[in-house]
PDB file of C-alpha atoms in Angstrom:
ATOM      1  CA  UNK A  22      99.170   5.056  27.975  1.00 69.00           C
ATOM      2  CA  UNK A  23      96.232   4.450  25.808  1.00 76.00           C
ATOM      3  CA  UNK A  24      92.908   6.000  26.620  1.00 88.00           C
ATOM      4  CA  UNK A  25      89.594   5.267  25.035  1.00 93.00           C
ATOM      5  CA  UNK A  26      86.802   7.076  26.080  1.00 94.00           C
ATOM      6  CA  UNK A  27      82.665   6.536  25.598  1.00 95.00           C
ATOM      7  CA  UNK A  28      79.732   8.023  26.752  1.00 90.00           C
ATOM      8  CA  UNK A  29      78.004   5.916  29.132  1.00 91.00           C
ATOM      9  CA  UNK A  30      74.085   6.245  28.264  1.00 95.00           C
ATOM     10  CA  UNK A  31      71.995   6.011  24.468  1.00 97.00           C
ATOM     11  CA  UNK A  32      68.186   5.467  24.399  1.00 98.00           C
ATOM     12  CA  UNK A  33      66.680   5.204  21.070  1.00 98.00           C
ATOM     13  CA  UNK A  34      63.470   3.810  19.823  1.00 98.00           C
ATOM     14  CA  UNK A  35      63.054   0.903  17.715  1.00 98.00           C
ATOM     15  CA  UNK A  36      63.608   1.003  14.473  1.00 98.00           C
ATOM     16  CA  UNK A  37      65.504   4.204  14.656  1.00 98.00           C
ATOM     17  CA  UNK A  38      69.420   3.963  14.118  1.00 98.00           C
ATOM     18  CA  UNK A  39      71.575   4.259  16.694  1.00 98.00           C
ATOM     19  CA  UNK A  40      74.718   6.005  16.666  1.00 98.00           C
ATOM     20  CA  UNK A  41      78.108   5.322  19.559  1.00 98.00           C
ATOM     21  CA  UNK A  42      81.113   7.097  19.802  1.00 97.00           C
ATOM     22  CA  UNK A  43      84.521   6.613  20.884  1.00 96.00           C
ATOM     23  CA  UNK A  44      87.694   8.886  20.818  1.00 97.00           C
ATOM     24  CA  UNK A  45      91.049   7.412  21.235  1.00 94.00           C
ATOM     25  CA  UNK A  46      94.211   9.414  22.321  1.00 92.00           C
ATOM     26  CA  UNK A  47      97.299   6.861  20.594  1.00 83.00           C
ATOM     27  CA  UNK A  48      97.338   7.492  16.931  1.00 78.00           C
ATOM     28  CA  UNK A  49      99.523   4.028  16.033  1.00 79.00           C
ATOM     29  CA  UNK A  50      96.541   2.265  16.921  1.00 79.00           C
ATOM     30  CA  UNK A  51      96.106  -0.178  14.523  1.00 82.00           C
ATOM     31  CA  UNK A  52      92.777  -2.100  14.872  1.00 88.00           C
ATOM     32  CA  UNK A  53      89.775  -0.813  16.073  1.00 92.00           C
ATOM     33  CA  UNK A  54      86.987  -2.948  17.603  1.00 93.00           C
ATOM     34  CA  UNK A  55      83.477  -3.228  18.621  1.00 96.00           C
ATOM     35  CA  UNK A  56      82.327  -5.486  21.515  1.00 96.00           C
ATOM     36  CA  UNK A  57      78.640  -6.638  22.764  1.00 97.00           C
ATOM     37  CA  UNK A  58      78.032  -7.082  25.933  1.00 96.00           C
ATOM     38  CA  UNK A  59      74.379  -8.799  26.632  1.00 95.00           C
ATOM     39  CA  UNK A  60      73.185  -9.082  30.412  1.00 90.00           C
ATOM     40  CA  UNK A  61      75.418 -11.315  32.813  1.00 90.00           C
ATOM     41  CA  UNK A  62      77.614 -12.505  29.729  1.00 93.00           C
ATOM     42  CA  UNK A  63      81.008 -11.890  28.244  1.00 94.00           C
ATOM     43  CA  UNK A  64      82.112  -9.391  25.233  1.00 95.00           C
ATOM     44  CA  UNK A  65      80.943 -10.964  21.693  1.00 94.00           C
ATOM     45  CA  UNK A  66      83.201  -9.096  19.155  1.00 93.00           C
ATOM     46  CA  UNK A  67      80.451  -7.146  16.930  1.00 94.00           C
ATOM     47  CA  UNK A  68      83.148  -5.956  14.115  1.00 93.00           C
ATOM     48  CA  UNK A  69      86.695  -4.501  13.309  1.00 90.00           C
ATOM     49  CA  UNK A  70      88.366  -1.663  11.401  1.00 92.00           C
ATOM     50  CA  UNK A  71      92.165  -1.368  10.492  1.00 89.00           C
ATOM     51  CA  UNK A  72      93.648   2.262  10.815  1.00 88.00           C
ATOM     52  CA  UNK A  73      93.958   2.324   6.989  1.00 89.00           C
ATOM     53  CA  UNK A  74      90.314   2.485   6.309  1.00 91.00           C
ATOM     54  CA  UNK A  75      87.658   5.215   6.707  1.00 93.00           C
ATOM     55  CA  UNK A  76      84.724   2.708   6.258  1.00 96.00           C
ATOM     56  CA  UNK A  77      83.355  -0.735   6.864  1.00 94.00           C
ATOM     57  CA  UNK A  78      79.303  -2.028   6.869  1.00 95.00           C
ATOM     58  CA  UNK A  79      78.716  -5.402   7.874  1.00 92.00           C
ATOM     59  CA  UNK A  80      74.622  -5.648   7.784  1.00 95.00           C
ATOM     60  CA  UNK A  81      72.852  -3.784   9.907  1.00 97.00           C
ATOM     61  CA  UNK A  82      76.198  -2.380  11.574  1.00 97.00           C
ATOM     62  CA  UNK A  83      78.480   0.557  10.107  1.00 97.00           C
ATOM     63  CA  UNK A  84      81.573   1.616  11.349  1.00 97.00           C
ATOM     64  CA  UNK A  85      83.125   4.673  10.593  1.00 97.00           C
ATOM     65  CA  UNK A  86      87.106   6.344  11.567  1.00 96.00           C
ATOM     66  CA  UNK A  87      88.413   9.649  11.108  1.00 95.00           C
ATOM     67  CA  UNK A  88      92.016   8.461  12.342  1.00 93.00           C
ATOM     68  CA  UNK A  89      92.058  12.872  11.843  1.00 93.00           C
ATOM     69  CA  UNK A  90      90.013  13.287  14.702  1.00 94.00           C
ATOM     70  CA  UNK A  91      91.020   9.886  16.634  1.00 94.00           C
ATOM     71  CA  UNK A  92      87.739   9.258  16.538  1.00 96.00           C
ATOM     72  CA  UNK A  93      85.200   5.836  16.404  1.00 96.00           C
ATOM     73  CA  UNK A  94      81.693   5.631  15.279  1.00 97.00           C
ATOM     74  CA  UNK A  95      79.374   2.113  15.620  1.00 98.00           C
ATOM     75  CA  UNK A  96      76.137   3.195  13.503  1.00 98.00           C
ATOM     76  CA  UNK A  97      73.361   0.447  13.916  1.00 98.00           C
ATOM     77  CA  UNK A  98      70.635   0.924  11.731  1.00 98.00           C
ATOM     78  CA  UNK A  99      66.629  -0.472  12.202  1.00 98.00           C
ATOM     79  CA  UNK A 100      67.775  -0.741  15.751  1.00 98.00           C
ATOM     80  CA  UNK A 101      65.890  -3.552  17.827  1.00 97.00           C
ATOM     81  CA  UNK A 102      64.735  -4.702  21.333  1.00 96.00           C
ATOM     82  CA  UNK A 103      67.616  -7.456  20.878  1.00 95.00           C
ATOM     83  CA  UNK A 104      70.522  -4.908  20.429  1.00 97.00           C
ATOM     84  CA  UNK A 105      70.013  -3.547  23.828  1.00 97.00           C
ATOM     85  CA  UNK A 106      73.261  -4.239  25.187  1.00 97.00           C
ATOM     86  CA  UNK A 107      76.625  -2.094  26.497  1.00 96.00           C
ATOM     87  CA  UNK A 108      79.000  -1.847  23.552  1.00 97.00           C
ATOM     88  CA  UNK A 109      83.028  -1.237  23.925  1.00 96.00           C
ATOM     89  CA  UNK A 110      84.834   0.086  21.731  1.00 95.00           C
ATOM     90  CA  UNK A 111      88.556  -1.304  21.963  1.00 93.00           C
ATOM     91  CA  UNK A 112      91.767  -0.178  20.252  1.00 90.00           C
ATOM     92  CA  UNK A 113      95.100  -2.173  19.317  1.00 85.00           C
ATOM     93  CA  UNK A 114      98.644  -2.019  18.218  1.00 72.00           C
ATOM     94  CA  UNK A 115      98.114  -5.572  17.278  1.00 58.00           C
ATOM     95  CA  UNK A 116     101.110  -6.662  19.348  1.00 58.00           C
ATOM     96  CA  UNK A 117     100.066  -4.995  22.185  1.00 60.00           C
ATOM     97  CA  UNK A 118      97.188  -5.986  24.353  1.00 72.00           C
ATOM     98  CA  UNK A 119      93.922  -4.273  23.951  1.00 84.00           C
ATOM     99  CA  UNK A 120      93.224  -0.942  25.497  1.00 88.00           C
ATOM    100  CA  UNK A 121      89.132  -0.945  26.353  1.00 91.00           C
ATOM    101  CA  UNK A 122      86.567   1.852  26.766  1.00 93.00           C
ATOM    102  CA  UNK A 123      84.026   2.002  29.882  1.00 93.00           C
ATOM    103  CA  UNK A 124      81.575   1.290  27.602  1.00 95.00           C
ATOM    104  CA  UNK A 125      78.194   2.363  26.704  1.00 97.00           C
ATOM    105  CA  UNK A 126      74.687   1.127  27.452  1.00 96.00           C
ATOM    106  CA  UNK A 127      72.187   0.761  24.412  1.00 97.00           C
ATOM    107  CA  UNK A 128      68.825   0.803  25.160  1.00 97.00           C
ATOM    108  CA  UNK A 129      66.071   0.373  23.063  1.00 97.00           C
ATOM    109  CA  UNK A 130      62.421   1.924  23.439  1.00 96.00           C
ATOM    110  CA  UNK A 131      59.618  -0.523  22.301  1.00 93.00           C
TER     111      UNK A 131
ATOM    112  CA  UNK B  11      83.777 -26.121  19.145  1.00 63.00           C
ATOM    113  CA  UNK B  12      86.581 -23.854  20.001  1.00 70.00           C
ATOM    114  CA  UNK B  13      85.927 -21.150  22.800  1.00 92.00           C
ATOM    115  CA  UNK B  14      86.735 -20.373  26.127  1.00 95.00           C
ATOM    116  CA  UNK B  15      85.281 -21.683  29.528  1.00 96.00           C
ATOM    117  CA  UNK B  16      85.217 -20.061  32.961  1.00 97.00           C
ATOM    118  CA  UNK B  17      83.778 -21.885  35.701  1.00 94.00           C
ATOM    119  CA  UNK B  18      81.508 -21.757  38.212  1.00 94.00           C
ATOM    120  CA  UNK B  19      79.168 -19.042  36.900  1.00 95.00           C
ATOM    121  CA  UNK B  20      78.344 -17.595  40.188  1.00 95.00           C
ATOM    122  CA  UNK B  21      80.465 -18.136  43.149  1.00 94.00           C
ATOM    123  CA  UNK B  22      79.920 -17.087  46.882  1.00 93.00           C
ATOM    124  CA  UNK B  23      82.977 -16.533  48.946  1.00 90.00           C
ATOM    125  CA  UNK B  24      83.198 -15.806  52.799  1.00 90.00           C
ATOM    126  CA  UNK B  25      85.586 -12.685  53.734  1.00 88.00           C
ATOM    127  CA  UNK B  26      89.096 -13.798  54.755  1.00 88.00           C
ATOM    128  CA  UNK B  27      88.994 -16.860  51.962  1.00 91.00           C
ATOM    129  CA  UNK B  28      91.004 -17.289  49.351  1.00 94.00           C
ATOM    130  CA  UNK B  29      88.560 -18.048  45.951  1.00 95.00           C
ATOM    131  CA  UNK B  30      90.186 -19.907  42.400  1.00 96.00           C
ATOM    132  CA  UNK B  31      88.136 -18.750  39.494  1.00 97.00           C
ATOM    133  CA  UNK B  32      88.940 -21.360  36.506  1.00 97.00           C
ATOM    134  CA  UNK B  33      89.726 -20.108  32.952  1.00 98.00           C
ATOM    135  CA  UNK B  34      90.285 -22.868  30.225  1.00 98.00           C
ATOM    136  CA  UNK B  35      90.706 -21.929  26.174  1.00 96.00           C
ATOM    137  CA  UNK B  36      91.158 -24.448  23.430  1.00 94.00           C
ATOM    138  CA  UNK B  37      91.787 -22.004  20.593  1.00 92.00           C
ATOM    139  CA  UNK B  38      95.340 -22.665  21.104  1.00 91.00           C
ATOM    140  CA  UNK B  39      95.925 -18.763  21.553  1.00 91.00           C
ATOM    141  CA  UNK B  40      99.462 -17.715  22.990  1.00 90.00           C
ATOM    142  CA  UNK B  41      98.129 -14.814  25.607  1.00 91.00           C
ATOM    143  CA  UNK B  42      95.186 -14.900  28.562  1.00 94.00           C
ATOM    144  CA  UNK B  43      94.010 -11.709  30.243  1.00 95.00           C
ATOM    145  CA  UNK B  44      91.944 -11.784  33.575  1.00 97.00           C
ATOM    146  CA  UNK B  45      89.896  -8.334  33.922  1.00 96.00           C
ATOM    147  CA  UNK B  46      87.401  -7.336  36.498  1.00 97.00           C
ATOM    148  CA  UNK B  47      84.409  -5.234  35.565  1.00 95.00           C
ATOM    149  CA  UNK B  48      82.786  -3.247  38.122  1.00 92.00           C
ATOM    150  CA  UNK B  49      79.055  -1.209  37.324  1.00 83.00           C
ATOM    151  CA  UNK B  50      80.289   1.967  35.601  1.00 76.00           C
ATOM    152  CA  UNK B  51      83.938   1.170  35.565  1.00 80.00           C
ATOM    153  CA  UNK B  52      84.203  -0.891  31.814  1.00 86.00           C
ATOM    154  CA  UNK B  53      86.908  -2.976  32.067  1.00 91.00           C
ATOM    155  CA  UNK B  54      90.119  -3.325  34.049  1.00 92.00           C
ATOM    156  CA  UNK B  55      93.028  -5.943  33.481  1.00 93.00           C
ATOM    157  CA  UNK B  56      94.199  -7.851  36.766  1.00 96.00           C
ATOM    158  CA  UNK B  57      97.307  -9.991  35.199  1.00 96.00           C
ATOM    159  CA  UNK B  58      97.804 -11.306  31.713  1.00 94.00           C
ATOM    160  CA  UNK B  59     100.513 -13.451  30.028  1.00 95.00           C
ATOM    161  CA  UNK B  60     101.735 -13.640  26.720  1.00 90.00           C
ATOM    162  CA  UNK B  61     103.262 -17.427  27.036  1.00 91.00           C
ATOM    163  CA  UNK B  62     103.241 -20.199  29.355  1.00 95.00           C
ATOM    164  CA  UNK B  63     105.181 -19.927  32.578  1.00 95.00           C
ATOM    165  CA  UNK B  64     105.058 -15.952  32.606  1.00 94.00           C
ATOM    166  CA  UNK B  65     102.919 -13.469  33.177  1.00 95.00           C
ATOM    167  CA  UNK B  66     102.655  -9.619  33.989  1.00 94.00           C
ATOM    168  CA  UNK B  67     100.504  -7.506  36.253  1.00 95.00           C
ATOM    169  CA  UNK B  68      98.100  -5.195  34.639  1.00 93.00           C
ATOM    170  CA  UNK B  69      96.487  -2.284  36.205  1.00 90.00           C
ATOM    171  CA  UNK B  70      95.056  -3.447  39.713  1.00 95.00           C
ATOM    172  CA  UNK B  71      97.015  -7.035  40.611  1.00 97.00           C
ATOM    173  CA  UNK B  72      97.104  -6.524  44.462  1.00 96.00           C
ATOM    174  CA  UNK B  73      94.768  -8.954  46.199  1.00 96.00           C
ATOM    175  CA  UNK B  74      95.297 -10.969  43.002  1.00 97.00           C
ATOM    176  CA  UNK B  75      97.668 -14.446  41.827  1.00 98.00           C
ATOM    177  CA  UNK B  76      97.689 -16.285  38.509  1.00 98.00           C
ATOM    178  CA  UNK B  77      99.587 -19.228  37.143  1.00 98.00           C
ATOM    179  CA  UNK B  78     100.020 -20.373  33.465  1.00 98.00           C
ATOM    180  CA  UNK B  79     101.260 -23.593  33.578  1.00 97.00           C
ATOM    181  CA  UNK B  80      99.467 -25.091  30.684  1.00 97.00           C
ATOM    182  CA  UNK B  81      99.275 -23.104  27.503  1.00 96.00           C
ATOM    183  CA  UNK B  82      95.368 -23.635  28.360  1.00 97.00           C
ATOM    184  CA  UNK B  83      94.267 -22.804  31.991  1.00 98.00           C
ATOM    185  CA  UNK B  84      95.547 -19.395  33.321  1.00 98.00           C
ATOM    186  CA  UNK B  85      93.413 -19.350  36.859  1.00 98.00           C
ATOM    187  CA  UNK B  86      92.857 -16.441  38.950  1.00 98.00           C
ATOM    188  CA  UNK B  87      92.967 -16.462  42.809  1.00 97.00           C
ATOM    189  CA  UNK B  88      91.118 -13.797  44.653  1.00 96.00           C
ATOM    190  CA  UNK B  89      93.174 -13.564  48.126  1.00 94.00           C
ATOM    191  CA  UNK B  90      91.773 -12.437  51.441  1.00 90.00           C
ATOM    192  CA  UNK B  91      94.341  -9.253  50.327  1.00 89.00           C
ATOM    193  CA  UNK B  92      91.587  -8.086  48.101  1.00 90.00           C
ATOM    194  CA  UNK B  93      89.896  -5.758  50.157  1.00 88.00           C
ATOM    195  CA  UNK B  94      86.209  -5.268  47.612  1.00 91.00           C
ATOM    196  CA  UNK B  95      86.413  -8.376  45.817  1.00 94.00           C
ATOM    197  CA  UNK B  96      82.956  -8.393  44.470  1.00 95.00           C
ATOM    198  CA  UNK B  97      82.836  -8.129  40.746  1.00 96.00           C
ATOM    199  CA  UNK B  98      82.133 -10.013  37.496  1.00 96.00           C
ATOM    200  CA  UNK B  99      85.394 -11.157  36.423  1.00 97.00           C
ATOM    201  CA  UNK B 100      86.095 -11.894  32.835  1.00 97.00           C
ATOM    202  CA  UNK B 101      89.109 -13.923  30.891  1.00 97.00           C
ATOM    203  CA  UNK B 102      89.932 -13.464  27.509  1.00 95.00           C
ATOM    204  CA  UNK B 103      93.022 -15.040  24.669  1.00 93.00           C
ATOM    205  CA  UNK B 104      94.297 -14.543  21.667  1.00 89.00           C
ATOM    206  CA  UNK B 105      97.668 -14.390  19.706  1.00 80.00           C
ATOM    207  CA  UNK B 106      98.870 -11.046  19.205  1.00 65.00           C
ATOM    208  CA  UNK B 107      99.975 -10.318  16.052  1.00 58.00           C
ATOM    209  CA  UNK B 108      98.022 -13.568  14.212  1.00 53.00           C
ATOM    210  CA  UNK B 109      97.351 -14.237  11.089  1.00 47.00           C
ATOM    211  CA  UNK B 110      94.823 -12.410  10.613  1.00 52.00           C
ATOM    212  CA  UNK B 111      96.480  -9.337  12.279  1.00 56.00           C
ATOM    213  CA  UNK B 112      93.570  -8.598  13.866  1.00 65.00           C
ATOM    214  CA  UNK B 113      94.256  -9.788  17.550  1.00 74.00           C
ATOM    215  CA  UNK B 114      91.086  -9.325  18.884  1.00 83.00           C
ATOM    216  CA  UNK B 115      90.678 -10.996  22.490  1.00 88.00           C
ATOM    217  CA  UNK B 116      88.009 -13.485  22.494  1.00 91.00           C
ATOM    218  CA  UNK B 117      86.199 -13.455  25.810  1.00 95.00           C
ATOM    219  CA  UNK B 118      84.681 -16.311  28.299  1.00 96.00           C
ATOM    220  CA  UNK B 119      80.748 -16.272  29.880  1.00 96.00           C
ATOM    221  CA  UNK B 120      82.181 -14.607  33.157  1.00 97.00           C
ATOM    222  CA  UNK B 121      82.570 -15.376  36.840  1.00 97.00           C
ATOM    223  CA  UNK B 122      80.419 -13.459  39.338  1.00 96.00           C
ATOM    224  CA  UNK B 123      81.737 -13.327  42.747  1.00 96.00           C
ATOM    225  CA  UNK B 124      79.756 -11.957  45.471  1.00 95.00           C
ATOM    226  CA  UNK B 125      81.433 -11.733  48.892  1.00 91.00           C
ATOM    227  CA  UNK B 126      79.150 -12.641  52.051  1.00 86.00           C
TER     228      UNK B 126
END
């Protein structure tokens, strides 16, 4: 089956950008996802990519594929205290449910 | 608003009882998903189902039972079976293959049980 795999750990300081990756093993993944997970709460989708792009920014947030290299990329830049968080990345066939990674914690250095 | 709604928040269960976490969505979404997340362990899926009146084990259903008799409410009972039930358990929805194509699962607040 699907695997998605993270590293577990990223400290950064503020205002620094922060950069997580994920590898995925099933290339007919289709959609690509990022997930926020704050303290005690659920997963907030944070932003998508289809398998037919290399790019998408949304703000502060950049997400970048090489569907080459199965691999994922989350880029936040001017990192802050509030994006301390774990973030999943998540892949999809669309039709098929949603294969998660373990996640990884952000945190942020004041 | 449309969302999702697990209930309670926090719930305290004795060992040998059987516990009903609550799930409820209103964004008229075909599928539900129950998954239990554990410290270091991301997320794993307990049952899901794609329409009402079925519904499929995922990765670690024993000690688990679910029910989708209303396209809304897809509970979750933890059974005395369920040897480390202590976890945060979260339930998600969506429609596969929507509109949008995207069919990203849309996720509740969360149900922490503890086990005394």
């Amino acid at each position: 089956g699907e695997d998605v795999e993270q590293s577990l750990f990223l400290s950064v300081r503020e205002g620094d950008s922060s950069v997580i990756n994920c590898t995925y093993t099933d290339s007919s993944s289709t959609y690509l996802y990022w997930y926020k997970q704050e303290p005690g709460a659920g997963l907030q989708l944070l932003t998508y990519i289809f398998s037919n792009m290399d790019m998408k920014q949304d703000q502060r947030l950049t997400v970048l594929l090489n569907k080459k290299d199965k691999h994922l990329s989350l880029r936040i830049a001017d990192t802050q205290t509030g994006d301390s968080a774990i973030y999943f990345c998540a892949v999809s066939g669309g039709y098929q449910k949603v294969t998660f990674g373990i996640g990884t914690k952000l945190q942020v250095i004041p | 608003d449309g969302g999702i709604t697990q209930s309670p928040k926090y719930l305290f269960r004795k060992e040998g009882q059987n516990v009903t976490l609550s799930c409820e969505q209103n964004l008229n979404h075909d599928a539900m998903y129950w998954y239990r997340q554990d410290p270091g362990q991301g997320l794993r899926l307990i049952y899901y189902s794609q329409i009402v009146n079925d519904f499929q084990k995922g990765d670690i259903a024993e000690g688990y039972s679910v029910s989708r008799e209303k396209k809304e409410s897809f509970p979750l009972t933890v059974t005395s079976a369920q040897k480390n039930p202590t976890a945060f358990y979260l339930c998600a929805s969506n429609t596969p293959g929507s509109g949008s194509g995207r069919g990203e699962q849309f996720f509740g607040p969360g149900t922490r049980l503890t086990v005394l």
